[in-house]
Every structure is written in structure tokens, then in C-alpha cells.
């Protein structure tokens, strides 16, 4: 009954025989074909000289970092990007050999030890941090130079040294014995905005920084600037590598970028009907009776709630798919359960699958729909699904 899809057990995804899968109250399905498809689509819009870094921070935006990493590397990505040292170690422990850039800041002795030990590559955002890293490598008598990535701030005002000081900064790092500059990069603040003015200003500043560095006679290794939005918006921003997160997971960073390439959402959120009942007109539903049945209704309880990452703020606004039909959620969303109105489908059975995000028949609900309702972005929706939900790979 479940679907045309077949559950597969791969590497780190929940080892799921069919029975275990069917017995779940709620789960996240990861469409492995869609993941491969998205990587191929992204690769097609890059020149052959531009590499693809798949950004798999935050457990691959909630999709399961290890399995996603294995698949995207097979599909054509050659780098992985993570936010933290433990995220990098998790990938190494699973046997992944591809180069891994840590996009976040790392300062402590423990972090630098681990970076060296696990062959991760840190971002260096300031001269001070460069000296710390170099000193720690000195004390552990690290003998080959550690590849590091210089971060310049061209207008994001987050990590990195100001672009005007790029020459001096890069020269300092270049002279440190234990560090090898593997790339110079910056991050864009407004690449998803249809008005490219600020993005172009950042691009210009990045170019000025590169000119400064060249003028000092320092050999420029690799350069990178683009996230998903910039990758889709303008090939002049691609340089030697693009750092793509959201688009790998099949979502567009902005509506105006939807006609660029064909992406398919990778994540589907499902849960099961656990109880069905008829309620009389005037009956209150859930905490606070935020919904009162206007007439006799058929109500289904679904085994998923805000502790799984379904935002409580979607109460009475959420819609779900069951038997290919779109039905409304009713009453306050609770920690582990929520209620839906199935009056239009009177023969719904306990155990049936409800899709909260994804497709059933010709109906589709996306993370963008939730994001719009909640006045947030799809990135936050995707990484909000908790680990109580098993990740199940399907092909
Ligand atoms: C998260 C991140 C990305 C990926 O951004 P998307 O918009 O998801 O493509 C790229 N670069 C840096 C520095 C990041 O932190």
C-alpha cells in the first residue's frame, strides 16, 4: 500500500526491513534519485573547471549527512562543506575521503588537534586565528602543512577579514610555516534577491581583494564565492568552486530562480493515522479548544507533533495529504500528535500514511509552503526535523 517506492538500506540510513519501516509512526523519506538528479542538474550549469562542494552542515539540512555525502560524491560533487569539527569527524568516521571544509570558526586547541588528526580543512577568518592554528600545529609537531581556506568579509559582516585588508592578511598566512593556503573565499549576503546590486558590490570587492593579493606576488590557489542562489543566478560568480546547500536538497533559494535548472525536493515527511473517531458538532479539539467542530466530523489522529519538528505555529493552518487528497489539520498541534479533518474521506483506516511534506498523486506540499506560512525560509524548515524521526532512503 505504501507506494511505488521501495525501501532501501544503505550505509547510515536507518537499517529498515520492510516491517520496521511500516511500524514507524512518523519518518522522513529521502529520495535518493532526486538527490542524484539535483547534483547532476547543478553540475550541468557549471563549467568543467568549476568544482561542486555539497554543503552538508546541520546533518545535511536534516537529510542525514553521511548518506547524503556518499550519494552526492558519487553523483559528481568533489568537496563537502560542514559547519563544525564534529560534523567533519562524523563524515571521516564513516569512511568518507573527499576534502572537507569547515565553514565555521575554529579556535581551540582541541578543535585544531581534531582538524589535523582527521584531515579536515579549517576556515581562517583573521590573522589572530591564523597564528593560533599555526602555534597549535607547532606544539603538536605537525609536519606537513595544513590546507586552510582564507575567509574575506566583502559585505556579509559575519566571519572573515575585511576585503580591504586582504593583501596583508593573506601575506601573513602565507608566511606561516604550518599553513598552506588552499583557497580564498567570501560569502554573499543577498544572492537570493532579484535586485543584484549588493551582490555585484560584493563581487567587485572580492575582485579588488584578489588584485591586491596578486600585486603582492602571492600565487592565488582556488577562489570561491557562490552559494546556491549565486550559482543559479550568475555564472560569473562560479570561480573554481561553488558551495551549494539548498539546491542539492531540491529547493530553489528564491522564486525568481525557479526557471534556471530543474530541481526535485529530496525530503518527504510522512506519519501514520493512529486513531479515527467521529465528533459531534460543537466538540472542541486539542489543547485550548482552538478548534470547535462546526458540524459532525470525522477526525483522524496522526502520530507526529512539534517534538518531531512540525512547527506548533502551523496549528489550524497546516494541510496534509492523505489518499491523494488535501485535508486540513485541526486544533492545536501537540508534542507528539496532531489531528486532521477526514470528513471528506470517511473510510480512512488507522495505519494509513499521511504526507505532511511531499507529493501524493497530483498534490504537493513543499517546505516553501510552510516557510511562507511561518514567515521564515525553507532552510529553517528542513533542518528543523528532529532525530526522533528516522531517515529512510527510498529509490
Ligand atoms: C551554508 C553555507 C553555504 C550554502 O548555502 P545555500 O544557500 O544553502 O546554498 C555556502 N557557503 C557558506 C559559507 C555557508 O555557510
mmCIF file of C-alpha atoms and ligand atoms in Angstrom:
data_model
loop_
_atom_site.group_PDB
_atom_site.id
_atom_site.type_symbol
_atom_site.label_atom_id
_atom_site.label_comp_id
_atom_site.label_asym_id
_atom_site.label_seq_id
_atom_site.Cartn_x
_atom_site.Cartn_y
_atom_site.Cartn_z
ATOM 1 C CA UNK A 1 0.000 0.000 0.000
ATOM 2 C CA UNK A 2 2.766 2.390 0.869
ATOM 3 C CA UNK A 3 3.998 3.376 -2.545
ATOM 4 C CA UNK A 4 5.702 2.570 -5.790
ATOM 5 C CA UNK A 5 8.886 3.304 -3.904
ATOM 6 C CA UNK A 6 10.999 0.655 -2.333
ATOM 7 C CA UNK A 7 12.758 0.988 0.966
ATOM 8 C CA UNK A 8 16.489 0.549 0.694
ATOM 9 C CA UNK A 9 19.019 0.048 3.403
ATOM 10 C CA UNK A 10 22.106 1.990 2.593
ATOM 11 C CA UNK A 11 25.008 2.759 4.887
ATOM 12 C CA UNK A 12 23.888 5.071 7.627
ATOM 13 C CA UNK A 13 20.208 5.334 6.869
ATOM 14 C CA UNK A 14 18.104 3.511 9.364
ATOM 15 C CA UNK A 15 18.583 -0.144 8.584
ATOM 16 C CA UNK A 16 14.995 -0.787 7.731
ATOM 17 C CA UNK A 17 13.466 -4.035 6.784
ATOM 18 C CA UNK A 18 10.004 -3.511 5.460
ATOM 19 C CA UNK A 19 8.351 -4.388 8.729
ATOM 20 C CA UNK A 20 10.326 -1.887 10.768
ATOM 21 C CA UNK A 21 9.577 0.779 8.234
ATOM 22 C CA UNK A 22 5.866 0.061 8.259
ATOM 23 C CA UNK A 23 5.800 0.141 12.022
ATOM 24 C CA UNK A 24 7.099 3.716 12.247
ATOM 25 C CA UNK A 25 4.641 6.317 13.458
ATOM 26 C CA UNK A 26 6.432 9.042 11.516
ATOM 27 C CA UNK A 27 9.536 9.276 9.351
ATOM 28 C CA UNK A 28 11.485 11.360 6.878
ATOM 29 C CA UNK A 29 11.873 9.799 3.431
ATOM 30 C CA UNK A 30 14.958 10.727 1.441
ATOM 31 C CA UNK A 31 14.556 10.332 -2.313
ATOM 32 C CA UNK A 32 17.999 9.176 -3.394
ATOM 33 C CA UNK A 33 17.248 9.537 -7.106
ATOM 34 C CA UNK A 34 16.191 13.141 -6.595
ATOM 35 C CA UNK A 35 19.441 13.832 -4.761
ATOM 36 C CA UNK A 36 21.497 12.452 -7.654
ATOM 37 C CA UNK A 37 19.320 14.298 -10.151
ATOM 38 C CA UNK A 38 19.840 17.638 -8.371
ATOM 39 C CA UNK A 39 23.615 17.224 -8.242
ATOM 40 C CA UNK A 40 23.663 16.422 -11.960
ATOM 41 C CA UNK A 41 21.488 19.457 -12.728
ATOM 42 C CA UNK A 42 23.788 21.721 -10.739
ATOM 43 C CA UNK A 43 26.882 20.239 -12.372
ATOM 44 C CA UNK A 44 25.390 20.910 -15.795
ATOM 45 C CA UNK A 45 25.287 24.626 -15.195
ATOM 46 C CA UNK A 46 28.962 24.732 -14.128
ATOM 47 C CA UNK A 47 31.908 24.945 -16.467
ATOM 48 C CA UNK A 48 34.053 21.774 -16.464
ATOM 49 C CA UNK A 49 36.703 23.665 -14.460
ATOM 50 C CA UNK A 50 34.372 24.520 -11.608
ATOM 51 C CA UNK A 51 34.062 22.022 -8.785
ATOM 52 C CA UNK A 52 30.957 21.405 -6.721
ATOM 53 C CA UNK A 53 31.104 21.492 -2.936
ATOM 54 C CA UNK A 54 27.950 19.984 -1.465
ATOM 55 C CA UNK A 55 27.208 21.738 1.806
ATOM 56 C CA UNK A 56 26.144 19.039 4.272
ATOM 57 C CA UNK A 57 26.198 21.031 7.511
ATOM 58 C CA UNK A 58 23.400 20.569 10.075
ATOM 59 C CA UNK A 59 23.129 16.851 9.207
ATOM 60 C CA UNK A 60 22.778 17.735 5.524
ATOM 61 C CA UNK A 61 19.965 20.200 6.213
ATOM 62 C CA UNK A 62 18.168 17.452 8.130
ATOM 63 C CA UNK A 63 18.559 14.819 5.392
ATOM 64 C CA UNK A 64 21.253 12.694 7.090
ATOM 65 C CA UNK A 65 24.843 13.836 6.464
ATOM 66 C CA UNK A 66 26.646 10.547 5.935
ATOM 67 C CA UNK A 67 24.262 9.048 3.404
ATOM 68 C CA UNK A 68 23.809 12.335 1.580
ATOM 69 C CA UNK A 69 27.579 12.792 1.403
ATOM 70 C CA UNK A 70 28.083 9.325 -0.078
ATOM 71 C CA UNK A 71 25.446 9.897 -2.725
ATOM 72 C CA UNK A 72 26.420 13.422 -3.750
ATOM 73 C CA UNK A 73 30.065 12.384 -4.099
ATOM 74 C CA UNK A 74 29.024 9.545 -6.386
ATOM 75 C CA UNK A 75 26.844 11.954 -8.349
ATOM 76 C CA UNK A 76 29.619 14.424 -9.083
ATOM 77 C CA UNK A 77 30.324 16.644 -6.080
ATOM 78 C CA UNK A 78 34.019 16.659 -5.157
ATOM 79 C CA UNK A 79 34.046 18.665 -1.909
ATOM 80 C CA UNK A 80 31.943 18.641 1.256
ATOM 81 C CA UNK A 81 31.216 21.643 3.452
ATOM 82 C CA UNK A 82 30.300 21.372 7.142
ATOM 83 C CA UNK A 83 29.853 23.940 9.903
ATOM 84 C CA UNK A 84 31.664 22.290 12.802
ATOM 85 C CA UNK A 85 34.514 19.930 13.617
ATOM 86 C CA UNK A 86 32.241 17.128 14.934
ATOM 87 C CA UNK A 87 30.266 17.271 11.683
ATOM 88 C CA UNK A 88 33.514 16.728 9.792
ATOM 89 C CA UNK A 89 34.623 13.898 12.068
ATOM 90 C CA UNK A 90 31.279 12.128 11.586
ATOM 91 C CA UNK A 91 31.924 12.031 7.831
ATOM 92 C CA UNK A 92 35.519 10.817 8.250
ATOM 93 C CA UNK A 93 34.435 8.124 10.710
ATOM 94 C CA UNK A 94 32.060 6.796 8.093
ATOM 95 C CA UNK A 95 34.994 6.397 5.727
ATOM 96 C CA UNK A 96 34.492 9.443 3.508
ATOM 97 C CA UNK A 97 37.788 10.533 1.931
ATOM 98 C CA UNK A 98 36.731 13.655 -0.001
ATOM 99 C CA UNK A 99 38.137 17.024 1.116
ATOM 100 C CA UNK A 100 36.012 18.608 3.854
ATOM 101 C CA UNK A 101 35.939 22.350 4.513
ATOM 102 C CA UNK A 102 34.777 23.569 7.907
ATOM 103 C CA UNK A 103 32.812 26.728 7.172
ATOM 104 C CA UNK A 104 32.526 27.833 10.810
ATOM 105 C CA UNK A 105 35.168 29.276 13.105
ATOM 106 C CA UNK A 106 37.635 27.019 14.925
ATOM 107 C CA UNK A 107 39.917 28.400 17.619
ATOM 108 C CA UNK A 108 40.525 25.957 20.402
ATOM 109 C CA UNK A 109 43.448 23.606 20.778
ATOM 110 C CA UNK A 110 41.064 20.631 20.827
ATOM 111 C CA UNK A 111 39.408 21.715 17.595
ATOM 112 C CA UNK A 112 42.733 22.248 15.847
ATOM 113 C CA UNK A 113 44.086 18.899 17.045
ATOM 114 C CA UNK A 114 40.993 17.178 15.705
ATOM 115 C CA UNK A 115 41.236 19.027 12.392
ATOM 116 C CA UNK A 116 44.813 17.843 11.942
ATOM 117 C CA UNK A 117 44.069 14.325 13.106
ATOM 118 C CA UNK A 118 41.023 13.860 10.868
ATOM 119 C CA UNK A 119 42.396 15.751 7.884
ATOM 120 C CA UNK A 120 39.731 18.400 7.874
ATOM 121 C CA UNK A 121 40.351 21.853 6.426
ATOM 122 C CA UNK A 122 39.593 24.927 8.519
ATOM 123 C CA UNK A 123 38.413 28.377 7.533
ATOM 124 C CA UNK A 124 40.836 31.058 8.657
ATOM 125 C CA UNK A 125 38.950 34.292 9.274
ATOM 126 C CA UNK A 126 41.514 36.518 10.953
ATOM 127 C CA UNK A 127 45.270 36.959 11.464
ATOM 128 C CA UNK A 128 44.780 36.123 15.135
ATOM 129 C CA UNK A 129 43.128 32.810 14.311
ATOM 130 C CA UNK A 130 45.882 32.022 11.783
ATOM 131 C CA UNK A 131 48.524 32.490 14.488
ATOM 132 C CA UNK A 132 46.632 30.310 16.955
ATOM 133 C CA UNK A 133 46.268 27.486 14.428
ATOM 134 C CA UNK A 134 49.918 27.748 13.450
ATOM 135 C CA UNK A 135 51.030 27.691 17.101
ATOM 136 C CA UNK A 136 48.958 24.639 17.941
ATOM 137 C CA UNK A 137 50.351 22.818 14.894
ATOM 138 C CA UNK A 138 53.847 23.770 16.074
ATOM 139 C CA UNK A 139 53.249 22.291 19.542
ATOM 140 C CA UNK A 140 51.997 19.021 18.137
ATOM 141 C CA UNK A 141 54.896 18.955 15.683
ATOM 142 C CA UNK A 142 52.573 18.619 12.752
ATOM 143 C CA UNK A 143 54.953 18.187 9.882
ATOM 144 C CA UNK A 144 53.029 18.611 6.638
ATOM 145 C CA UNK A 145 51.395 21.988 6.032
ATOM 146 C CA UNK A 146 47.684 22.034 6.832
ATOM 147 C CA UNK A 147 45.457 23.188 3.943
ATOM 148 C CA UNK A 148 43.462 26.219 5.114
ATOM 149 C CA UNK A 149 40.878 28.449 3.498
ATOM 150 C CA UNK A 150 41.082 32.209 3.859
ATOM 151 C CA UNK A 151 37.768 33.929 4.531
ATOM 152 C CA UNK A 152 37.278 37.517 3.440
ATOM 153 C CA UNK A 153 34.349 39.673 4.503
ATOM 154 C CA UNK A 154 33.074 41.515 1.428
ATOM 155 C CA UNK A 155 29.741 42.594 2.916
ATOM 156 C CA UNK A 156 28.160 39.750 4.887
ATOM 157 C CA UNK A 157 29.614 41.119 8.147
ATOM 158 C CA UNK A 158 29.990 37.622 9.562
ATOM 159 C CA UNK A 159 33.246 35.631 9.582
ATOM 160 C CA UNK A 160 36.275 36.930 7.748
ATOM 161 C CA UNK A 161 38.713 39.800 7.493
ATOM 162 C CA UNK A 162 37.648 42.938 5.622
ATOM 163 C CA UNK A 163 38.401 42.808 1.937
ATOM 164 C CA UNK A 164 40.477 46.000 2.124
ATOM 165 C CA UNK A 165 42.993 44.168 4.325
ATOM 166 C CA UNK A 166 43.107 41.054 2.142
ATOM 167 C CA UNK A 167 46.701 41.566 0.946
ATOM 168 C CA UNK A 168 48.212 41.927 4.381
ATOM 169 C CA UNK A 169 46.130 39.078 5.808
ATOM 170 C CA UNK A 170 46.936 36.597 3.055
ATOM 171 C CA UNK A 171 50.627 37.514 3.220
ATOM 172 C CA UNK A 172 50.693 36.782 6.946
ATOM 173 C CA UNK A 173 49.074 33.367 6.496
ATOM 174 C CA UNK A 174 51.293 32.622 3.522
ATOM 175 C CA UNK A 175 54.390 33.116 5.683
ATOM 176 C CA UNK A 176 53.270 30.817 8.488
ATOM 177 C CA UNK A 177 55.197 27.576 8.244
ATOM 178 C CA UNK A 178 52.442 25.105 9.103
ATOM 179 C CA UNK A 179 49.677 26.526 6.927
ATOM 180 C CA UNK A 180 49.109 26.074 3.236
ATOM 181 C CA UNK A 181 46.541 28.378 1.620
ATOM 182 C CA UNK A 182 44.209 26.089 -0.314
ATOM 183 C CA UNK A 183 41.619 28.712 -1.227
ATOM 184 C CA UNK A 184 40.422 32.254 -0.706
ATOM 185 C CA UNK A 185 36.708 32.796 -0.330
ATOM 186 C CA UNK A 186 33.880 35.058 0.681
ATOM 187 C CA UNK A 187 30.140 34.690 1.272
ATOM 188 C CA UNK A 188 27.272 36.630 -0.292
ATOM 189 C CA UNK A 189 24.549 38.259 1.784
ATOM 190 C CA UNK A 190 21.858 38.907 -0.832
ATOM 191 C CA UNK A 191 22.331 36.406 -3.651
ATOM 192 C CA UNK A 192 18.648 35.412 -3.405
ATOM 193 C CA UNK A 193 17.460 38.981 -4.020
ATOM 194 C CA UNK A 194 16.188 39.699 -7.547
ATOM 195 C CA UNK A 195 17.988 43.050 -7.318
ATOM 196 C CA UNK A 196 21.650 42.130 -7.852
ATOM 197 C CA UNK A 197 23.125 45.483 -6.717
ATOM 198 C CA UNK A 198 24.589 44.396 -3.364
ATOM 199 C CA UNK A 199 25.740 41.050 -4.747
ATOM 200 C CA UNK A 200 27.566 42.879 -7.528
ATOM 201 C CA UNK A 201 29.194 45.183 -4.989
ATOM 202 C CA UNK A 202 30.436 42.143 -3.045
ATOM 203 C CA UNK A 203 31.674 40.585 -6.287
ATOM 204 C CA UNK A 204 33.548 43.821 -7.058
ATOM 205 C CA UNK A 205 35.126 43.860 -3.595
ATOM 206 C CA UNK A 206 36.173 40.220 -3.988
ATOM 207 C CA UNK A 207 37.858 41.138 -7.283
ATOM 208 C CA UNK A 208 39.633 44.074 -5.602
ATOM 209 C CA UNK A 209 40.920 41.751 -2.880
ATOM 210 C CA UNK A 210 42.197 39.286 -5.482
ATOM 211 C CA UNK A 211 44.017 42.114 -7.276
ATOM 212 C CA UNK A 212 45.658 43.177 -4.003
ATOM 213 C CA UNK A 213 46.840 39.636 -3.306
ATOM 214 C CA UNK A 214 48.172 39.220 -6.838
ATOM 215 C CA UNK A 215 50.022 42.524 -6.597
ATOM 216 C CA UNK A 216 51.973 41.100 -3.646
ATOM 217 C CA UNK A 217 53.155 38.271 -5.847
ATOM 218 C CA UNK A 218 51.259 35.636 -3.893
ATOM 219 C CA UNK A 219 50.071 32.768 -6.011
ATOM 220 C CA UNK A 220 46.296 32.532 -5.819
ATOM 221 C CA UNK A 221 45.141 28.947 -5.373
ATOM 222 C CA UNK A 222 41.412 28.365 -5.697
ATOM 223 C CA UNK A 223 38.707 31.047 -5.343
ATOM 224 C CA UNK A 224 35.053 30.664 -4.383
ATOM 225 C CA UNK A 225 32.112 32.914 -3.663
ATOM 226 C CA UNK A 226 28.787 31.347 -4.664
ATOM 227 C CA UNK A 227 26.097 29.673 -2.561
ATOM 228 C CA UNK A 228 23.016 28.075 -4.197
ATOM 229 C CA UNK A 229 21.410 31.372 -5.162
ATOM 230 C CA UNK A 230 24.562 32.830 -6.723
ATOM 231 C CA UNK A 231 25.257 29.547 -8.515
ATOM 232 C CA UNK A 232 21.839 29.725 -10.167
ATOM 233 C CA UNK A 233 21.890 33.492 -10.679
ATOM 234 C CA UNK A 234 25.165 34.241 -12.431
ATOM 235 C CA UNK A 235 27.978 32.081 -13.828
ATOM 236 C CA UNK A 236 30.456 34.948 -13.338
ATOM 237 C CA UNK A 237 30.286 34.128 -9.622
ATOM 238 C CA UNK A 238 31.287 30.475 -10.007
ATOM 239 C CA UNK A 239 35.094 30.815 -9.936
ATOM 240 C CA UNK A 240 36.850 27.499 -9.152
ATOM 241 C CA UNK A 241 34.217 26.024 -6.877
ATOM 242 C CA UNK A 242 30.625 26.640 -5.801
ATOM 243 C CA UNK A 243 29.324 25.885 -2.305
ATOM 244 C CA UNK A 244 25.801 24.578 -2.760
ATOM 245 C CA UNK A 245 23.448 23.546 0.022
ATOM 246 C CA UNK A 246 19.749 24.195 -0.545
ATOM 247 C CA UNK A 247 19.686 23.385 -4.274
ATOM 248 C CA UNK A 248 21.229 19.952 -3.622
ATOM 249 C CA UNK A 249 18.154 19.220 -1.483
ATOM 250 C CA UNK A 250 15.895 20.240 -4.346
ATOM 251 C CA UNK A 251 14.593 23.632 -3.278
ATOM 252 C CA UNK A 252 15.034 26.966 -5.006
ATOM 253 C CA UNK A 253 16.606 29.770 -2.995
ATOM 254 C CA UNK A 254 14.137 32.294 -4.442
ATOM 255 C CA UNK A 255 11.065 32.266 -6.730
ATOM 256 C CA UNK A 256 12.820 34.232 -9.498
ATOM 257 C CA UNK A 257 15.459 31.463 -9.781
ATOM 258 C CA UNK A 258 12.926 28.702 -10.444
ATOM 259 C CA UNK A 259 13.401 28.578 -14.196
ATOM 260 C CA UNK A 260 17.160 28.113 -14.071
ATOM 261 C CA UNK A 261 17.513 24.363 -13.570
ATOM 262 C CA UNK A 262 15.157 21.530 -12.733
ATOM 263 C CA UNK A 263 15.311 20.571 -9.060
ATOM 264 C CA UNK A 264 13.315 17.915 -7.209
ATOM 265 C CA UNK A 265 12.674 18.071 -3.450
ATOM 266 C CA UNK A 266 14.559 15.243 -1.749
ATOM 267 C CA UNK A 267 12.785 15.136 1.588
ATOM 268 C CA UNK A 268 9.293 13.852 2.230
ATOM 269 C CA UNK A 269 7.715 13.914 5.687
ATOM 270 C CA UNK A 270 5.232 11.160 6.479
ATOM 271 C CA UNK A 271 3.301 9.960 9.505
ATOM 272 C CA UNK A 272 0.567 7.440 10.175
ATOM 273 C CA UNK A 273 -3.032 7.734 11.226
ATOM 274 C CA UNK A 274 -3.149 6.227 14.718
ATOM 275 C CA UNK A 275 -6.815 6.693 15.678
ATOM 276 C CA UNK A 276 -10.069 7.678 13.986
ATOM 277 C CA UNK A 277 -13.277 8.960 15.536
ATOM 278 C CA UNK A 278 -16.465 10.855 14.777
ATOM 279 C CA UNK A 279 -17.071 14.015 16.795
ATOM 280 C CA UNK A 280 -20.380 15.854 17.202
ATOM 281 C CA UNK A 281 -20.998 19.456 16.173
ATOM 282 C CA UNK A 282 -19.710 21.798 18.891
ATOM 283 C CA UNK A 283 -16.941 19.436 20.104
ATOM 284 C CA UNK A 284 -13.645 21.127 20.972
ATOM 285 C CA UNK A 285 -10.402 19.650 19.607
ATOM 286 C CA UNK A 286 -6.983 19.547 21.324
ATOM 287 C CA UNK A 287 -5.390 21.850 23.942
ATOM 288 C CA UNK A 288 -7.237 25.106 24.466
ATOM 289 C CA UNK A 289 -10.043 24.000 22.151
ATOM 290 C CA UNK A 290 -8.590 26.176 19.418
ATOM 291 C CA UNK A 291 -10.892 24.334 17.016
ATOM 292 C CA UNK A 292 -14.598 23.653 17.570
ATOM 293 C CA UNK A 293 -16.298 21.282 15.139
ATOM 294 C CA UNK A 294 -18.877 23.310 13.164
ATOM 295 C CA UNK A 295 -20.780 20.113 12.371
ATOM 296 C CA UNK A 296 -20.396 16.395 12.870
ATOM 297 C CA UNK A 297 -16.912 15.470 11.668
ATOM 298 C CA UNK A 298 -14.647 12.532 11.057
ATOM 299 C CA UNK A 299 -11.349 13.190 12.823
ATOM 300 C CA UNK A 300 -8.044 11.326 12.462
ATOM 301 C CA UNK A 301 -5.175 11.473 14.929
ATOM 302 C CA UNK A 302 -1.709 11.472 13.278
ATOM 303 C CA UNK A 303 1.441 10.330 15.105
ATOM 304 C CA UNK A 304 3.651 13.377 14.661
ATOM 305 C CA UNK A 305 3.954 16.654 16.543
ATOM 306 C CA UNK A 306 6.107 19.625 17.370
ATOM 307 C CA UNK A 307 8.724 17.463 19.100
ATOM 308 C CA UNK A 308 9.365 15.971 15.668
ATOM 309 C CA UNK A 309 9.751 19.410 14.084
ATOM 310 C CA UNK A 310 6.231 20.202 12.874
ATOM 311 C CA UNK A 311 6.012 23.836 13.989
ATOM 312 C CA UNK A 312 3.229 24.436 16.510
ATOM 313 C CA UNK A 313 2.659 27.782 14.835
ATOM 314 C CA UNK A 314 1.130 25.892 11.906
ATOM 315 C CA UNK A 315 -1.846 24.998 14.142
ATOM 316 C CA UNK A 316 -5.100 25.235 12.160
ATOM 317 C CA UNK A 317 -3.098 26.374 9.085
ATOM 318 C CA UNK A 318 -1.360 23.156 8.140
ATOM 319 C CA UNK A 319 -2.713 20.998 5.332
ATOM 320 C CA UNK A 320 -1.724 17.373 4.781
ATOM 321 C CA UNK A 321 -2.150 14.790 2.023
ATOM 322 C CA UNK A 322 -3.969 11.519 2.521
ATOM 323 C CA UNK A 323 -5.217 9.254 -0.300
ATOM 324 C CA UNK A 324 -4.009 11.928 -2.698
ATOM 325 C CA UNK A 325 -6.367 14.495 -1.174
ATOM 326 C CA UNK A 326 -5.504 17.666 0.668
ATOM 327 C CA UNK A 327 -7.179 17.932 4.079
ATOM 328 C CA UNK A 328 -6.888 20.491 6.895
ATOM 329 C CA UNK A 329 -5.185 19.980 10.236
ATOM 330 C CA UNK A 330 -7.437 20.996 13.158
ATOM 331 C CA UNK A 331 -6.826 22.005 16.770
ATOM 332 C CA UNK A 332 -3.533 22.803 18.454
ATOM 333 C CA UNK A 333 -0.560 20.754 17.231
ATOM 334 C CA UNK A 334 0.689 18.834 20.283
ATOM 335 C CA UNK A 335 4.125 17.493 21.146
ATOM 336 C CA UNK A 336 3.730 14.059 19.559
ATOM 337 C CA UNK A 337 0.380 14.095 17.778
ATOM 338 C CA UNK A 338 -1.901 16.246 15.690
ATOM 339 C CA UNK A 339 -5.447 15.947 14.384
ATOM 340 C CA UNK A 340 -6.785 16.193 10.836
ATOM 341 C CA UNK A 341 -10.249 16.518 9.358
ATOM 342 C CA UNK A 342 -11.019 13.478 7.209
ATOM 343 C CA UNK A 343 -14.753 14.071 6.867
ATOM 344 C CA UNK A 344 -14.368 14.007 3.067
ATOM 345 C CA UNK A 345 -12.698 10.567 3.178
ATOM 346 C CA UNK A 346 -14.993 8.587 5.505
ATOM 347 C CA UNK A 347 -13.321 5.197 5.051
ATOM 348 C CA UNK A 348 -9.813 6.244 6.120
ATOM 349 C CA UNK A 349 -8.172 3.475 8.140
ATOM 350 C CA UNK A 350 -5.792 3.500 11.083
ATOM 351 C CA UNK A 351 -2.240 2.900 9.841
ATOM 352 C CA UNK A 352 -2.692 4.881 6.635
ATOM 353 C CA UNK A 353 0.101 7.209 5.594
ATOM 354 C CA UNK A 354 -0.289 10.962 5.822
ATOM 355 C CA UNK A 355 2.170 13.129 3.903
ATOM 356 C CA UNK A 356 2.960 16.446 5.559
ATOM 357 C CA UNK A 357 5.665 17.482 3.080
ATOM 358 C CA UNK A 358 5.969 15.883 -0.328
ATOM 359 C CA UNK A 359 3.743 14.503 -3.038
ATOM 360 C CA UNK A 360 0.731 12.241 -3.252
ATOM 361 C CA UNK A 361 -0.861 11.886 -6.675
ATOM 362 C CA UNK A 362 -1.090 15.322 -8.222
ATOM 363 C CA UNK A 363 -0.948 17.090 -4.856
ATOM 364 C CA UNK A 364 2.254 18.553 -3.496
ATOM 365 C CA UNK A 365 3.233 20.415 -0.317
ATOM 366 C CA UNK A 366 6.727 21.898 -0.115
ATOM 367 C CA UNK A 367 8.946 23.372 2.579
ATOM 368 C CA UNK A 368 8.403 26.683 0.764
ATOM 369 C CA UNK A 369 4.668 26.464 1.559
ATOM 370 C CA UNK A 370 5.415 26.061 5.264
ATOM 371 C CA UNK A 371 8.086 28.757 5.170
ATOM 372 C CA UNK A 372 5.684 31.215 3.603
ATOM 373 C CA UNK A 373 3.013 30.495 6.211
ATOM 374 C CA UNK A 374 5.556 30.880 9.026
ATOM 375 C CA UNK A 375 7.343 33.921 7.549
ATOM 376 C CA UNK A 376 10.651 32.092 7.509
ATOM 377 C CA UNK A 377 12.818 30.341 4.898
ATOM 378 C CA UNK A 378 12.836 26.751 3.658
ATOM 379 C CA UNK A 379 16.367 26.245 5.049
ATOM 380 C CA UNK A 380 14.993 26.550 8.591
ATOM 381 C CA UNK A 381 12.112 24.152 7.907
ATOM 382 C CA UNK A 382 14.422 21.426 6.545
ATOM 383 C CA UNK A 383 16.907 21.491 9.387
ATOM 384 C CA UNK A 384 14.102 21.570 11.969
ATOM 385 C CA UNK A 385 13.230 17.864 11.754
ATOM 386 C CA UNK A 386 14.367 16.125 14.891
ATOM 387 C CA UNK A 387 16.302 12.912 15.234
ATOM 388 C CA UNK A 388 13.321 11.136 16.687
ATOM 389 C CA UNK A 389 12.241 10.812 13.044
ATOM 390 C CA UNK A 390 14.098 8.007 11.293
ATOM 391 C CA UNK A 391 15.568 8.950 7.920
ATOM 392 C CA UNK A 392 14.619 6.352 5.347
ATOM 393 C CA UNK A 393 16.278 6.259 1.940
ATOM 394 C CA UNK A 394 13.989 5.386 -0.985
ATOM 395 C CA UNK A 395 14.645 4.874 -4.676
HETATM 396 C C1 LIG B 1 25.548 27.328 4.431
HETATM 397 C C2 LIG B 1 26.570 27.941 3.533
HETATM 398 C C3 LIG B 1 26.509 27.770 2.136
HETATM 399 C C4 LIG B 1 25.353 27.067 1.442
HETATM 400 O O1 LIG B 1 24.263 27.962 1.316
HETATM 401 P P1 LIG B 1 22.964 27.580 0.458
HETATM 402 O O2 LIG B 1 22.223 28.873 0.356
HETATM 403 O O3 LIG B 1 22.200 26.570 1.246
HETATM 404 O O4 LIG B 1 23.438 27.080 -0.839
HETATM 405 C C5 LIG B 1 27.557 28.268 1.372
HETATM 406 N N1 LIG B 1 28.591 28.935 1.955
HETATM 407 C C6 LIG B 1 28.650 29.144 3.285
HETATM 408 C C7 LIG B 1 29.800 29.896 3.856
HETATM 409 C C8 LIG B 1 27.642 28.678 4.113
HETATM 410 O O5 LIG B 1 27.699 28.900 5.432
#
